mmCIF file of C-alpha atoms and ligand atoms in Angstrom:
data_model
loop_
_atom_site.group_PDB
_atom_site.id
_atom_site.type_symbol
_atom_site.label_atom_id
_atom_site.label_comp_id
_atom_site.label_asym_id
_atom_site.label_seq_id
_atom_site.Cartn_x
_atom_site.Cartn_y
_atom_site.Cartn_z
ATOM 1 C CA MET R 1 9.524 4.320 6.469
ATOM 2 C CA LEU R 2 6.463 5.525 8.310
ATOM 3 C CA ARG R 3 6.242 4.738 12.012
ATOM 4 C CA HIS R 4 2.675 4.656 13.275
ATOM 5 C CA PRO R 5 1.991 5.393 16.971
ATOM 6 C CA ASP R 6 0.454 1.892 17.233
ATOM 7 C CA GLY R 7 4.010 0.556 16.834
ATOM 8 C CA SER R 8 3.695 -0.693 13.274
ATOM 9 C CA SER R 9 5.884 0.667 10.511
ATOM 10 C CA PHE R 10 5.640 0.338 6.768
ATOM 11 C CA ARG R 11 7.072 1.838 3.596
ATOM 12 C CA PHE R 12 5.024 4.744 2.337
ATOM 13 C CA ASP R 13 6.061 6.896 -0.605
ATOM 14 C CA PRO R 14 3.514 9.670 -1.085
ATOM 15 C CA GLY R 15 5.206 10.729 -4.330
ATOM 16 C CA ALA R 16 6.048 14.358 -3.464
ATOM 17 C CA LEU R 17 8.102 16.236 -0.865
ATOM 18 C CA CYS R 18 5.186 18.350 0.363
ATOM 19 C CA LEU R 19 3.084 15.215 0.957
ATOM 20 C CA GLU R 20 5.862 13.712 3.076
ATOM 21 C CA LEU R 21 5.194 16.379 5.698
ATOM 22 C CA LEU R 22 1.582 15.255 6.254
ATOM 23 C CA PRO R 23 2.169 12.078 8.325
ATOM 24 C CA THR R 24 4.048 14.130 10.984
ATOM 25 C CA GLY R 25 0.688 15.082 12.518
ATOM 26 C CA GLY R 26 -2.304 17.065 11.370
ATOM 27 C CA PRO R 27 -5.362 19.101 12.284
ATOM 28 C CA GLY R 28 -8.157 17.953 14.617
ATOM 29 C CA PRO R 29 -8.280 14.213 15.292
ATOM 30 C CA LEU R 30 -4.897 13.738 13.571
ATOM 31 C CA ALA R 31 -3.145 15.594 16.415
ATOM 32 C CA TYR R 32 -2.289 12.263 18.095
ATOM 33 C CA LEU R 33 0.216 11.667 15.284
ATOM 34 C CA GLU R 34 2.188 14.810 16.188
ATOM 35 C CA ALA R 35 5.924 14.293 15.686
ATOM 36 C CA LEU R 36 7.168 17.896 15.381
ATOM 37 C CA TYR R 37 7.887 19.258 18.850
ATOM 38 C CA GLU R 38 11.372 20.758 18.693
ATOM 39 C CA PRO R 39 13.897 21.909 16.074
ATOM 40 C CA ALA R 40 15.685 18.529 16.037
ATOM 41 C CA ASP R 41 12.399 16.874 14.970
ATOM 42 C CA LEU R 42 12.113 19.083 11.873
ATOM 43 C CA VAL R 43 15.810 18.590 11.010
ATOM 44 C CA ARG R 44 15.321 14.807 11.272
ATOM 45 C CA TRP R 45 12.245 14.985 9.052
ATOM 46 C CA ALA R 46 14.275 16.893 6.423
ATOM 47 C CA GLU R 47 17.100 14.346 6.606
ATOM 48 C CA GLU R 48 14.702 11.425 6.116
ATOM 49 C CA SER R 49 12.737 13.200 3.375
ATOM 50 C CA ARG R 50 13.300 12.905 -0.371
ATOM 51 C CA LEU R 51 15.465 16.062 -0.267
ATOM 52 C CA PRO R 52 19.064 15.219 -1.193
ATOM 53 C CA ASP R 53 21.424 14.387 1.697
ATOM 54 C CA GLY R 54 23.456 16.875 3.619
ATOM 55 C CA LEU R 55 20.926 19.091 5.363
ATOM 56 C CA GLY R 56 21.406 17.927 8.919
ATOM 57 C CA PRO R 57 23.863 19.090 11.583
ATOM 58 C CA GLY R 58 27.342 18.264 10.353
ATOM 59 C CA GLY R 59 25.964 17.512 6.920
ATOM 60 C CA GLY R 60 25.819 14.294 4.972
ATOM 61 C CA PRO R 61 28.431 12.638 2.778
ATOM 62 C CA GLY R 62 30.534 15.199 0.973
ATOM 63 C CA SER R 63 29.146 18.212 2.771
ATOM 64 C CA GLY R 64 30.992 20.424 5.221
ATOM 65 C CA PRO R 65 29.845 21.593 8.629
ATOM 66 C CA GLY R 66 28.635 24.815 6.976
ATOM 67 C CA SER R 67 25.697 23.005 5.441
ATOM 68 C CA ALA R 68 23.886 22.509 8.745
ATOM 69 C CA LEU R 69 20.232 23.438 8.796
ATOM 70 C CA VAL R 70 19.429 25.905 11.585
ATOM 71 C CA VAL R 71 15.851 25.674 12.838
ATOM 72 C CA SER R 72 14.223 27.801 15.562
ATOM 73 C CA ALA R 73 11.329 26.842 17.836
ATOM 74 C CA GLY R 74 9.170 29.400 16.001
ATOM 75 C CA GLU R 75 9.909 27.705 12.692
ATOM 76 C CA VAL R 76 8.779 24.355 14.138
ATOM 77 C CA ALA R 77 5.459 26.017 15.025
ATOM 78 C CA ASP R 78 5.319 27.412 11.459
ATOM 79 C CA ALA R 79 5.953 23.907 10.118
ATOM 80 C CA ARG R 80 2.939 22.566 12.037
ATOM 81 C CA VAL R 81 0.737 25.408 10.721
ATOM 82 C CA LEU R 82 1.895 24.817 7.136
ATOM 83 C CA ARG R 83 1.410 21.058 7.515
ATOM 84 C CA ASP R 84 -2.147 21.434 8.806
ATOM 85 C CA ALA R 85 -2.976 23.817 5.942
ATOM 86 C CA LEU R 86 -1.503 21.301 3.492
ATOM 87 C CA TRP R 87 -3.712 18.550 4.953
ATOM 88 C CA ARG R 88 -6.841 20.568 4.180
ATOM 89 C CA LEU R 89 -5.578 21.716 0.769
ATOM 90 C CA VAL R 90 -4.531 18.222 -0.348
ATOM 91 C CA GLU R 91 -7.640 16.487 1.022
ATOM 92 C CA GLY R 92 -9.744 19.171 -0.653
ATOM 93 C CA ARG R 93 -7.934 18.608 -3.936
ATOM 94 C CA ALA R 94 -8.429 14.835 -3.686
ATOM 95 C CA GLU R 95 -12.163 15.414 -3.156
ATOM 96 C CA GLY R 96 -12.449 18.134 -5.806
ATOM 97 C CA ALA R 97 -13.178 20.890 -3.266
ATOM 98 C CA PRO R 98 -11.854 24.457 -3.718
ATOM 99 C CA PRO R 99 -8.964 25.572 -1.443
ATOM 100 C CA GLY R 100 -9.752 27.502 1.742
ATOM 101 C CA PRO R 101 -8.604 31.141 1.583
ATOM 102 C CA ASP R 102 -6.745 30.989 4.937
ATOM 103 C CA ASP R 103 -4.878 27.853 3.896
ATOM 104 C CA LEU R 104 -3.873 29.495 0.613
ATOM 105 C CA VAL R 105 -2.443 32.465 2.544
ATOM 106 C CA THR R 106 -0.462 30.085 4.795
ATOM 107 C CA LEU R 107 0.919 28.206 1.788
ATOM 108 C CA ASN R 108 1.780 31.285 -0.251
ATOM 109 C CA ASP R 109 3.379 33.102 2.710
ATOM 110 C CA ALA R 110 5.637 30.095 3.289
ATOM 111 C CA ALA R 111 6.521 29.929 -0.420
ATOM 112 C CA ALA R 112 7.405 33.641 -0.481
ATOM 113 C CA HIS R 113 10.528 33.118 1.667
ATOM 114 C CA PRO R 114 13.819 32.282 -0.067
ATOM 115 C CA PRO R 115 14.049 28.469 -0.454
ATOM 116 C CA LEU R 116 17.005 26.231 0.391
ATOM 117 C CA VAL R 117 19.814 26.677 -2.106
ATOM 118 C CA ALA R 118 21.855 23.869 -3.661
ATOM 119 C CA ARG R 119 25.338 24.554 -4.998
ATOM 120 C CA LEU R 120 28.159 22.826 -6.825
ATOM 121 C CA THR R 121 31.478 22.113 -5.088
ATOM 122 C CA ALA R 122 34.921 22.274 -6.696
ATOM 123 C CA GLY R 123 34.937 18.455 -6.603
ATOM 124 C CA GLY R 124 31.806 18.307 -8.729
ATOM 125 C CA ASP R 125 29.489 17.329 -5.883
ATOM 126 C CA ARG R 126 26.210 18.880 -4.927
ATOM 127 C CA GLU R 127 25.780 20.377 -1.483
ATOM 128 C CA TRP R 128 23.450 22.683 0.359
ATOM 129 C CA ALA R 129 24.629 26.277 0.627
ATOM 130 C CA PRO R 130 25.364 27.331 4.217
ATOM 131 C CA GLY R 131 22.748 29.308 6.094
ATOM 132 C CA GLY R 132 19.802 27.008 5.447
ATOM 133 C CA THR R 133 16.960 27.802 7.869
ATOM 134 C CA GLY R 134 13.636 26.326 8.875
ATOM 135 C CA ALA R 135 11.927 29.087 6.874
ATOM 136 C CA GLY R 136 13.997 28.083 3.839
ATOM 137 C CA LEU R 137 13.015 24.452 4.320
ATOM 138 C CA LEU R 138 9.317 25.343 4.619
ATOM 139 C CA SER R 139 9.572 27.547 1.521
ATOM 140 C CA THR R 140 11.018 24.597 -0.409
ATOM 141 C CA VAL R 141 8.134 22.413 0.819
ATOM 142 C CA ALA R 142 5.498 25.073 0.007
ATOM 143 C CA ARG R 143 6.921 25.640 -3.493
ATOM 144 C CA ASP R 144 6.794 21.896 -4.036
ATOM 145 C CA ALA R 145 3.094 22.016 -3.158
ATOM 146 C CA VAL R 146 2.485 24.848 -5.653
ATOM 147 C CA GLU R 147 4.212 22.734 -8.326
ATOM 148 C CA LEU R 148 2.197 19.656 -7.331
ATOM 149 C CA PHE R 149 -1.170 21.446 -7.454
ATOM 150 C CA THR R 150 -0.439 22.978 -10.854
ATOM 151 C CA GLY R 151 1.725 20.260 -12.416
ATOM 152 C CA ALA R 152 1.214 17.254 -14.662
ATOM 153 C CA PHE R 153 0.032 15.010 -11.796
ATOM 154 C CA ALA R 154 -2.346 17.478 -10.122
ATOM 155 C CA HIS R 155 -5.332 15.316 -11.125
ATOM 156 C CA ARG R 156 -3.662 12.241 -9.585
ATOM 157 C CA ILE R 157 -3.725 13.423 -5.958
ATOM 158 C CA ARG R 158 -5.693 10.801 -4.020
ATOM 159 C CA ALA R 159 -6.518 9.430 -0.603
ATOM 160 C CA CYS R 160 -5.785 5.776 0.111
ATOM 161 C CA GLY R 161 -8.725 3.597 -0.937
ATOM 162 C CA ALA R 162 -8.883 1.693 2.364
ATOM 163 C CA ASP R 163 -11.653 2.457 4.853
ATOM 164 C CA GLY R 164 -10.289 4.429 7.793
ATOM 165 C CA CYS R 165 -6.944 5.249 6.125
ATOM 166 C CA ARG R 166 -6.495 8.947 5.435
ATOM 167 C CA LEU R 167 -3.012 8.839 3.933
ATOM 168 C CA LEU R 168 -2.665 11.007 0.837
ATOM 169 C CA PHE R 169 -0.424 10.461 -2.153
ATOM 170 C CA VAL R 170 0.119 11.516 -5.736
ATOM 171 C CA ASP R 171 0.068 8.680 -8.222
ATOM 172 C CA THR R 172 3.056 9.224 -10.521
ATOM 173 C CA SER R 173 2.961 5.700 -11.986
ATOM 174 C CA ARG R 174 2.583 5.405 -15.748
ATOM 175 C CA PRO R 175 -0.747 3.503 -15.686
ATOM 176 C CA GLY R 176 -2.075 5.774 -12.919
ATOM 177 C CA ARG R 177 -3.999 3.048 -11.095
ATOM 178 C CA ARG R 178 -2.437 3.331 -7.634
ATOM 179 C CA ARG R 179 -5.143 2.843 -4.977
ATOM 180 C CA TRP R 180 -3.269 2.287 -1.740
ATOM 181 C CA CYS R 181 -0.922 4.235 0.524
ATOM 182 C CA SER R 182 1.238 1.138 0.638
ATOM 183 C CA MET R 183 0.902 -2.375 -0.783
ATOM 184 C CA GLU R 184 2.553 -3.661 2.428
ATOM 185 C CA ARG R 185 -0.283 -2.269 4.510
ATOM 186 C CA CYS R 186 -3.647 -1.332 2.991
ATOM 187 C CA GLY R 187 -3.020 -3.087 -0.338
ATOM 188 C CA ASN R 188 -2.351 -6.395 1.380
ATOM 189 C CA ARG R 189 -5.248 -6.064 3.788
ATOM 190 C CA HIS R 190 -7.517 -5.504 0.812
ATOM 191 C CA LYS R 191 -6.127 -8.545 -0.992
ATOM 192 C CA VAL R 192 -6.635 -10.750 2.073
ATOM 193 C CA ARG R 193 -10.190 -9.493 2.504
ATOM 194 C CA ALA R 194 -11.023 -9.957 -1.185
ATOM 195 C CA HIS R 195 -9.589 -13.485 -1.037
ATOM 196 C CA ARG R 196 -11.654 -14.332 2.043
ATOM 197 C CA ALA R 197 -14.783 -12.936 0.369
ATOM 198 C CA ARG R 198 -14.144 -15.149 -2.655
ATOM 199 C CA LEU R 199 -13.751 -18.232 -0.427
ATOM 200 C CA THR R 200 -16.978 -17.430 1.428
ATOM 201 C CA ALA R 201 -18.817 -16.936 -1.853
ATOM 202 C CA ALA R 202 -17.490 -20.321 -3.071
ATOM 203 C CA ASP R 203 -18.842 -22.012 0.098
ATOM 204 C CA GLU R 204 -22.363 -20.715 -0.420
HETATM 205 ZN ZN1 LIG B 301 -3.814 3.209 3.417
#
């Protein structure tokens, strides 16, 4: 679920972990969307992300207290820097523009840290290894971006087709014809508008 500052909320699946970080804010005019102020904000983002459960304080189902994610204020600042670089990199990719050198350095520096580590418990469950940090989380996100940009769906990274909507997604559907951030929001608005246009045309 994406909560917009205007009070609306709608389901938005951008198709990749790294793209889930983008709606938490962004560079320039997107700053009004900022949602990452303190460590708890980044932990909450991780918990609500497509990462498997069990990263938050106290852990999720089947995970012990040792699985808590420890995030510092500095790592929250790093998350905002990585997110803003990802905005430019992903928008550039969607428009066919080459990546900016500074943004590449930001991405690759984040990816160079050790990522979060999953492990198997004696009971056969999956859990996060203790000692997960904000840097580990950001490394996992940055590595996901490297995979996205070089993977099978790299040519399917797109911006929503609606005027004024900047949401970015990767289309992983089989037909590959996804146009909207969300059918609930921009897809529906488009349908309503197209319907109205057809009615008007019929009147003339
Ligand atoms: Zn949209």
